[in-house]
Amino acid sequence: MDLYEFQGKELFRRFGIPVSDGQLATSPAEARSAALELGGPVVVKAQVLAGGRGKAGGIKLAETPAEAEAVAHQILGMDIRGHTVHKVWIERASDIAREYYLSITLDRSAKQPLFMLTTEGGVDIEEVAARSPDALVRLHVDPLVGYRSWQGRRLVHDAGISDVGEQRQITAIVGKLYEAFVGCEAMLCEINPLIVTTEGEVRALDSKFTVDDNALFRRPEIAELRDLAASDPLEALAREKGVTYVKLDGEVGVLGNGAGLTMSTVDVVTFVGGRPANFCDLGGGGDAQGVVDALEVITRDPQVRAVFFNIFGGITRCDEVARGILQALEQMRLDLPIVVRLDGTHAEEGRGLLEQADASNLFTEATMLDGARRAVELAEAA
Ligand code: GDP
Ligand code: MN
């Protein structure tokens, strides 16, 4: 789960990483009163889950509350790389002397958290990595040993930060960033830029914070930060129903049980010339209610022209799945063609149930390939 800048900064603040004072606003009038309360010049920053806001015109300086109101009026409603701006963060403006970059992320190949620090911050880090890879200092932390303060000093030294005041402040921030990363079960905590003000103070001016979705169940205080309005409404519905759902952009809705079979089904649909609209993984259980929920999510996607149900019954019993499909047909008005391929445990009973039901939009196929072909044909005909 990605957090907005203002949420990431709130977490930074809780872990003792210095940030500027600010307030959230959802209207130009709120922006004006926030600027008034903060006093002096402010920066109005678009809150979207996308980077490069500065370049896109989503970050603007305002000298007065009236200017903050005008600038917020421009930014609210703006589209930044497909994300509409609904909120702005009004922050006391900083006088920047230097912009650095500091992050900690999970290095999967090393199976360890990885710190990166460079004095060439502010810009795209990929650019720095390509242009001057030596300027980007890297350091792994052994999670079993934990963070040690020499590691912060090593990073700061290797990055060529020579000012003693900066060294002291950044070393402390590195340690606190590690605490935030572990304490929030994050996958990424990035500060770009980490600024040095003209007074020599070091602060996090931006935040990119990604929390491990699989840890959210034990981090309710972070899970509640999720902005349901920003996410895809179908993804939100799927999450609510506990269905694994991924949106793609074709015409065939794909349902499988188990990640491996579901991914293969997506491939086979593509192989026979179709394009998957989305896919749902029923998982190992596949009880009737699970099937109803998954069908509801899949068929709410307006791009779906036909559904391909591909079930290999192991733990999942095909007759249970068939009952789920029939239950769904009773509960919802489903006019879309549904192609079902059932194989494995209780497959014959399952197919029997579907045939007895005699629904005109239900088609059974014996193999995955034939099922995919039929679904693609039906999607094209629709
Ligand atoms: P991003 O473009 O989405 O990465 O947004 P950032 O929060 O990193 O802001 C982009 C750039 O705007 C920064 O690198 C700064 O140069 C500038 N900026 C942001 N806040 C301030 C501020 O308080 N004062 C000044 N002078 N510049 C700022
Ligand atoms: Mn940034």
PDB file of N, CA, C and O and ligand atoms in Angstrom, residues 5 9 20 41-48 50-56 58-61 80 91-96 99 121-124 190-193 195 203 205-207, ligand 1:
ATOM      1  N   GLU A   5       2.118  11.612   0.462  1.00  0.00           N
ATOM      2  CA  GLU A   5       3.226  12.357   1.070  1.00  0.00           C
ATOM      3  C   GLU A   5       2.881  12.786   2.498  1.00  0.00           C
ATOM      4  O   GLU A   5       3.678  12.597   3.421  1.00  0.00           O
ATOM      5  N   LYS A   9       4.843  11.608   5.821  1.00  0.00           N
ATOM      6  CA  LYS A   9       5.500  12.597   6.677  1.00  0.00           C
ATOM      7  C   LYS A   9       5.007  12.517   8.116  1.00  0.00           C
ATOM      8  O   LYS A   9       5.772  12.753   9.056  1.00  0.00           O
ATOM      9  N   SER A  20       8.599  19.573   7.839  1.00  0.00           N
ATOM     10  CA  SER A  20       8.059  20.922   7.995  1.00  0.00           C
ATOM     11  C   SER A  20       6.626  20.849   8.503  1.00  0.00           C
ATOM     12  O   SER A  20       5.932  19.862   8.267  1.00  0.00           O
ATOM     13  N   PRO A  41       5.424  32.468   3.850  1.00  0.00           N
ATOM     14  CA  PRO A  41       5.262  31.756   2.573  1.00  0.00           C
ATOM     15  C   PRO A  41       5.023  30.259   2.789  1.00  0.00           C
ATOM     16  O   PRO A  41       5.573  29.683   3.727  1.00  0.00           O
ATOM     17  N   VAL A  42       4.213  29.676   1.918  1.00  0.00           N
ATOM     18  CA  VAL A  42       3.941  28.237   2.006  1.00  0.00           C
ATOM     19  C   VAL A  42       4.149  27.587   0.638  1.00  0.00           C
ATOM     20  O   VAL A  42       4.220  28.280  -0.380  1.00  0.00           O
ATOM     21  N   VAL A  43       4.219  26.253   0.645  1.00  0.00           N
ATOM     22  CA  VAL A  43       4.239  25.497  -0.596  1.00  0.00           C
ATOM     23  C   VAL A  43       2.935  24.710  -0.653  1.00  0.00           C
ATOM     24  O   VAL A  43       2.533  24.112   0.343  1.00  0.00           O
ATOM     25  N   VAL A  44       2.263  24.765  -1.800  1.00  0.00           N
ATOM     26  CA  VAL A  44       1.017  24.024  -1.996  1.00  0.00           C
ATOM     27  C   VAL A  44       1.364  22.792  -2.822  1.00  0.00           C
ATOM     28  O   VAL A  44       1.861  22.904  -3.947  1.00  0.00           O
ATOM     29  N   LYS A  45       1.126  21.604  -2.241  1.00  0.00           N
ATOM     30  CA  LYS A  45       1.578  20.375  -2.882  1.00  0.00           C
ATOM     31  C   LYS A  45       0.425  19.414  -3.156  1.00  0.00           C
ATOM     32  O   LYS A  45      -0.285  19.001  -2.234  1.00  0.00           O
ATOM     33  N   ALA A  46       0.259  19.033  -4.414  1.00  0.00           N
ATOM     34  CA  ALA A  46      -0.768  18.069  -4.819  1.00  0.00           C
ATOM     35  C   ALA A  46      -0.512  16.747  -4.116  1.00  0.00           C
ATOM     36  O   ALA A  46       0.614  16.253  -4.104  1.00  0.00           O
ATOM     37  N   GLN A  47      -1.556  16.154  -3.541  1.00  0.00           N
ATOM     38  CA  GLN A  47      -1.415  14.842  -2.903  1.00  0.00           C
ATOM     39  C   GLN A  47      -2.001  13.780  -3.819  1.00  0.00           C
ATOM     40  O   GLN A  47      -3.212  13.582  -3.880  1.00  0.00           O
ATOM     41  N   VAL A  48      -1.124  13.137  -4.573  1.00  0.00           N
ATOM     42  CA  VAL A  48      -1.530  12.032  -5.444  1.00  0.00           C
ATOM     43  C   VAL A  48      -0.515  10.910  -5.264  1.00  0.00           C
ATOM     44  O   VAL A  48       0.614  11.165  -4.871  1.00  0.00           O
ATOM     45  N   ALA A  50       1.518   9.452  -7.064  1.00  0.00           N
ATOM     46  CA  ALA A  50       2.364   9.431  -8.255  1.00  0.00           C
ATOM     47  C   ALA A  50       3.531  10.369  -7.995  1.00  0.00           C
ATOM     48  O   ALA A  50       3.388  11.345  -7.265  1.00  0.00           O
ATOM     49  N   GLY A  51       4.674  10.066  -8.591  1.00  0.00           N
ATOM     50  CA  GLY A  51       5.849  10.918  -8.414  1.00  0.00           C
ATOM     51  C   GLY A  51       5.877  12.001  -9.482  1.00  0.00           C
ATOM     52  O   GLY A  51       4.959  12.131 -10.291  1.00  0.00           O
ATOM     53  N   GLY A  52       6.927  12.799  -9.457  1.00  0.00           N
ATOM     54  CA  GLY A  52       7.109  13.836 -10.470  1.00  0.00           C
ATOM     55  C   GLY A  52       6.041  14.910 -10.448  1.00  0.00           C
ATOM     56  O   GLY A  52       5.705  15.494 -11.469  1.00  0.00           O
ATOM     57  N   ARG A  53       5.513  15.189  -9.248  1.00  0.00           N
ATOM     58  CA  ARG A  53       4.459  16.197  -9.141  1.00  0.00           C
ATOM     59  C   ARG A  53       4.986  17.587  -9.462  1.00  0.00           C
ATOM     60  O   ARG A  53       4.293  18.406 -10.050  1.00  0.00           O
ATOM     61  N   GLY A  54       6.236  17.835  -9.042  1.00  0.00           N
ATOM     62  CA  GLY A  54       6.837  19.141  -9.283  1.00  0.00           C
ATOM     63  C   GLY A  54       6.855  19.474 -10.768  1.00  0.00           C
ATOM     64  O   GLY A  54       6.361  20.509 -11.196  1.00  0.00           O
ATOM     65  N   LYS A  55       7.390  18.521 -11.551  1.00  0.00           N
ATOM     66  CA  LYS A  55       7.493  18.719 -13.005  1.00  0.00           C
ATOM     67  C   LYS A  55       6.124  18.883 -13.639  1.00  0.00           C
ATOM     68  O   LYS A  55       5.970  19.590 -14.635  1.00  0.00           O
ATOM     69  N   ALA A  56       5.104  18.219 -13.074  1.00  0.00           N
ATOM     70  CA  ALA A  56       3.758  18.265 -13.653  1.00  0.00           C
ATOM     71  C   ALA A  56       2.988  19.521 -13.241  1.00  0.00           C
ATOM     72  O   ALA A  56       1.836  19.686 -13.618  1.00  0.00           O
ATOM     73  N   GLY A  58       2.300  20.369 -10.067  1.00  0.00           N
ATOM     74  CA  GLY A  58       1.489  20.090  -8.882  1.00  0.00           C
ATOM     75  C   GLY A  58       2.085  20.613  -7.590  1.00  0.00           C
ATOM     76  O   GLY A  58       1.561  20.322  -6.508  1.00  0.00           O
ATOM     77  N   ILE A  59       3.181  21.367  -7.674  1.00  0.00           N
ATOM     78  CA  ILE A  59       3.808  21.928  -6.475  1.00  0.00           C
ATOM     79  C   ILE A  59       4.132  23.396  -6.741  1.00  0.00           C
ATOM     80  O   ILE A  59       4.860  23.704  -7.685  1.00  0.00           O
ATOM     81  N   LYS A  60       3.534  24.276  -5.926  1.00  0.00           N
ATOM     82  CA  LYS A  60       3.738  25.708  -6.187  1.00  0.00           C
ATOM     83  C   LYS A  60       3.932  26.478  -4.893  1.00  0.00           C
ATOM     84  O   LYS A  60       3.301  26.194  -3.878  1.00  0.00           O
ATOM     85  N   LEU A  61       4.793  27.474  -4.974  1.00  0.00           N
ATOM     86  CA  LEU A  61       5.076  28.352  -3.845  1.00  0.00           C
ATOM     87  C   LEU A  61       4.018  29.455  -3.784  1.00  0.00           C
ATOM     88  O   LEU A  61       3.565  29.938  -4.825  1.00  0.00           O
ATOM     89  N   ILE A  80      -2.685  14.451 -12.651  1.00  0.00           N
ATOM     90  CA  ILE A  80      -1.250  14.176 -12.687  1.00  0.00           C
ATOM     91  C   ILE A  80      -1.069  12.700 -12.999  1.00  0.00           C
ATOM     92  O   ILE A  80      -1.356  11.842 -12.163  1.00  0.00           O
ATOM     93  N   GLU A  91       2.333  23.495   3.196  1.00  0.00           N
ATOM     94  CA  GLU A  91       3.477  23.338   4.085  1.00  0.00           C
ATOM     95  C   GLU A  91       4.260  24.644   4.178  1.00  0.00           C
ATOM     96  O   GLU A  91       4.384  25.359   3.187  1.00  0.00           O
ATOM     97  N   ARG A  92       4.766  24.921   5.355  1.00  0.00           N
ATOM     98  CA  ARG A  92       5.611  26.109   5.522  1.00  0.00           C
ATOM     99  C   ARG A  92       6.806  25.965   4.567  1.00  0.00           C
ATOM    100  O   ARG A  92       7.482  24.937   4.564  1.00  0.00           O
ATOM    101  N   ALA A  93       7.053  26.990   3.749  1.00  0.00           N
ATOM    102  CA  ALA A  93       8.108  26.895   2.734  1.00  0.00           C
ATOM    103  C   ALA A  93       9.486  26.830   3.379  1.00  0.00           C
ATOM    104  O   ALA A  93       9.729  27.442   4.411  1.00  0.00           O
ATOM    105  N   SER A  94      10.367  26.071   2.750  1.00  0.00           N
ATOM    106  CA  SER A  94      11.739  25.935   3.249  1.00  0.00           C
ATOM    107  C   SER A  94      12.696  26.704   2.352  1.00  0.00           C
ATOM    108  O   SER A  94      12.492  26.769   1.141  1.00  0.00           O
ATOM    109  N   ASP A  95      13.747  27.245   2.965  1.00  0.00           N
ATOM    110  CA  ASP A  95      14.836  27.841   2.179  1.00  0.00           C
ATOM    111  C   ASP A  95      15.881  26.763   1.981  1.00  0.00           C
ATOM    112  O   ASP A  95      16.548  26.359   2.933  1.00  0.00           O
ATOM    113  N   ILE A  96      15.982  26.307   0.742  1.00  0.00           N
ATOM    114  CA  ILE A  96      16.814  25.130   0.478  1.00  0.00           C
ATOM    115  C   ILE A  96      18.222  25.518   0.055  1.00  0.00           C
ATOM    116  O   ILE A  96      18.405  26.295  -0.881  1.00  0.00           O
ATOM    117  N   GLU A  99      19.972  19.664  -1.798  1.00  0.00           N
ATOM    118  CA  GLU A  99      18.991  18.581  -1.855  1.00  0.00           C
ATOM    119  C   GLU A  99      19.706  17.238  -1.959  1.00  0.00           C
ATOM    120  O   GLU A  99      20.442  17.000  -2.918  1.00  0.00           O
ATOM    121  N   GLY A 121      20.461  14.745  -4.861  1.00  0.00           N
ATOM    122  CA  GLY A 121      19.039  14.461  -4.700  1.00  0.00           C
ATOM    123  C   GLY A 121      18.169  15.451  -5.442  1.00  0.00           C
ATOM    124  O   GLY A 121      18.654  16.269  -6.212  1.00  0.00           O
ATOM    125  N   GLY A 122      16.872  15.336  -5.218  1.00  0.00           N
ATOM    126  CA  GLY A 122      15.911  16.246  -5.840  1.00  0.00           C
ATOM    127  C   GLY A 122      15.383  15.740  -7.154  1.00  0.00           C
ATOM    128  O   GLY A 122      14.205  15.829  -7.436  1.00  0.00           O
ATOM    129  N   VAL A 123      16.269  15.168  -7.965  1.00  0.00           N
ATOM    130  CA  VAL A 123      15.854  14.683  -9.290  1.00  0.00           C
ATOM    131  C   VAL A 123      15.520  13.193  -9.241  1.00  0.00           C
ATOM    132  O   VAL A 123      15.562  12.570  -8.187  1.00  0.00           O
ATOM    133  N   ASP A 124      15.186  12.641 -10.396  1.00  0.00           N
ATOM    134  CA  ASP A 124      14.922  11.206 -10.488  1.00  0.00           C
ATOM    135  C   ASP A 124      16.157  10.419 -10.065  1.00  0.00           C
ATOM    136  O   ASP A 124      17.244  10.642 -10.594  1.00  0.00           O
ATOM    137  N   GLU A 190      11.309   6.484   1.208  1.00  0.00           N
ATOM    138  CA  GLU A 190      12.212   7.298   0.395  1.00  0.00           C
ATOM    139  C   GLU A 190      12.034   8.770   0.717  1.00  0.00           C
ATOM    140  O   GLU A 190      10.908   9.249   0.786  1.00  0.00           O
ATOM    141  N   ILE A 191      13.151   9.467   0.914  1.00  0.00           N
ATOM    142  CA  ILE A 191      13.131  10.908   1.157  1.00  0.00           C
ATOM    143  C   ILE A 191      13.882  11.579   0.011  1.00  0.00           C
ATOM    144  O   ILE A 191      15.102  11.487  -0.073  1.00  0.00           O
ATOM    145  N   ASN A 192      13.129  12.220  -0.883  1.00  0.00           N
ATOM    146  CA  ASN A 192      13.755  12.874  -2.037  1.00  0.00           C
ATOM    147  C   ASN A 192      12.997  14.156  -2.382  1.00  0.00           C
ATOM    148  O   ASN A 192      11.945  14.087  -2.998  1.00  0.00           O
ATOM    149  N   PRO A 193      13.476  15.292  -1.993  1.00  0.00           N
ATOM    150  CA  PRO A 193      14.794  15.519  -1.406  1.00  0.00           C
ATOM    151  C   PRO A 193      14.793  15.512   0.119  1.00  0.00           C
ATOM    152  O   PRO A 193      13.814  15.851   0.751  1.00  0.00           O
ATOM    153  N   ILE A 195      16.504  17.737   2.543  1.00  0.00           N
ATOM    154  CA  ILE A 195      17.125  19.046   2.309  1.00  0.00           C
ATOM    155  C   ILE A 195      17.995  19.505   3.469  1.00  0.00           C
ATOM    156  O   ILE A 195      17.803  19.100   4.616  1.00  0.00           O
ATOM    157  N   ARG A 203      16.029  18.271   6.829  1.00  0.00           N
ATOM    158  CA  ARG A 203      14.612  17.880   6.944  1.00  0.00           C
ATOM    159  C   ARG A 203      14.184  17.034   5.761  1.00  0.00           C
ATOM    160  O   ARG A 203      14.732  17.165   4.663  1.00  0.00           O
ATOM    161  N   LEU A 205      11.790  16.664   2.923  1.00  0.00           N
ATOM    162  CA  LEU A 205      10.874  17.575   2.220  1.00  0.00           C
ATOM    163  C   LEU A 205       9.821  16.810   1.432  1.00  0.00           C
ATOM    164  O   LEU A 205       8.817  17.366   1.014  1.00  0.00           O
ATOM    165  N   ASP A 206      10.078  15.532   1.190  1.00  0.00           N
ATOM    166  CA  ASP A 206       9.114  14.716   0.453  1.00  0.00           C
ATOM    167  C   ASP A 206       9.125  13.334   1.111  1.00  0.00           C
ATOM    168  O   ASP A 206      10.050  13.013   1.865  1.00  0.00           O
ATOM    169  N   SER A 207       8.123  12.544   0.821  1.00  0.00           N
ATOM    170  CA  SER A 207       8.066  11.193   1.371  1.00  0.00           C
ATOM    171  C   SER A 207       7.415  10.256   0.383  1.00  0.00           C
ATOM    172  O   SER A 207       6.399  10.581  -0.236  1.00  0.00           O
TER     173      SER A 207
HETATM  174  P1  GDP B   1       7.943  15.480  -6.428  1.00  0.00           P
HETATM  175  O1  GDP B   1       8.163  16.339  -7.638  1.00  0.00           O
HETATM  176  O2  GDP B   1       6.657  14.720  -6.524  1.00  0.00           O
HETATM  177  O3  GDP B   1       9.093  14.595  -6.139  1.00  0.00           O
HETATM  178  O4  GDP B   1       7.737  16.489  -5.170  1.00  0.00           O
HETATM  179  P2  GDP B   1       8.778  17.073  -4.090  1.00  0.00           P
HETATM  180  O5  GDP B   1       8.053  17.193  -2.817  1.00  0.00           O
HETATM  181  O6  GDP B   1      10.035  16.298  -4.075  1.00  0.00           O
HETATM  182  O7  GDP B   1       9.060  18.542  -4.635  1.00  0.00           O
HETATM  183  C1  GDP B   1       9.716  18.768  -5.861  1.00  0.00           C
HETATM  184  C2  GDP B   1      10.655  19.942  -5.765  1.00  0.00           C
HETATM  185  O8  GDP B   1       9.943  21.119  -5.386  1.00  0.00           O
HETATM  186  C3  GDP B   1      11.726  19.787  -4.670  1.00  0.00           C
HETATM  187  O9  GDP B   1      12.820  19.047  -5.123  1.00  0.00           O
HETATM  188  C4  GDP B   1      12.065  21.225  -4.390  1.00  0.00           C
HETATM  189  O10 GDP B   1      13.067  21.671  -5.272  1.00  0.00           O
HETATM  190  C5  GDP B   1      10.775  21.967  -4.646  1.00  0.00           C
HETATM  191  N1  GDP B   1      10.166  22.306  -3.346  1.00  0.00           N
HETATM  192  C6  GDP B   1       9.287  21.581  -2.634  1.00  0.00           C
HETATM  193  N2  GDP B   1       9.025  22.174  -1.444  1.00  0.00           N
HETATM  194  C7  GDP B   1       9.774  23.290  -1.396  1.00  0.00           C
HETATM  195  C8  GDP B   1       9.976  24.320  -0.425  1.00  0.00           C
HETATM  196  O11 GDP B   1       9.424  24.327   0.687  1.00  0.00           O
HETATM  197  N3  GDP B   1      10.827  25.336  -0.762  1.00  0.00           N
HETATM  198  C9  GDP B   1      11.476  25.370  -1.955  1.00  0.00           C
HETATM  199  N4  GDP B   1      12.299  26.390  -2.198  1.00  0.00           N
HETATM  200  N5  GDP B   1      11.323  24.431  -2.897  1.00  0.00           N
HETATM  201  C10 GDP B   1      10.495  23.393  -2.621  1.00  0.00           C
END
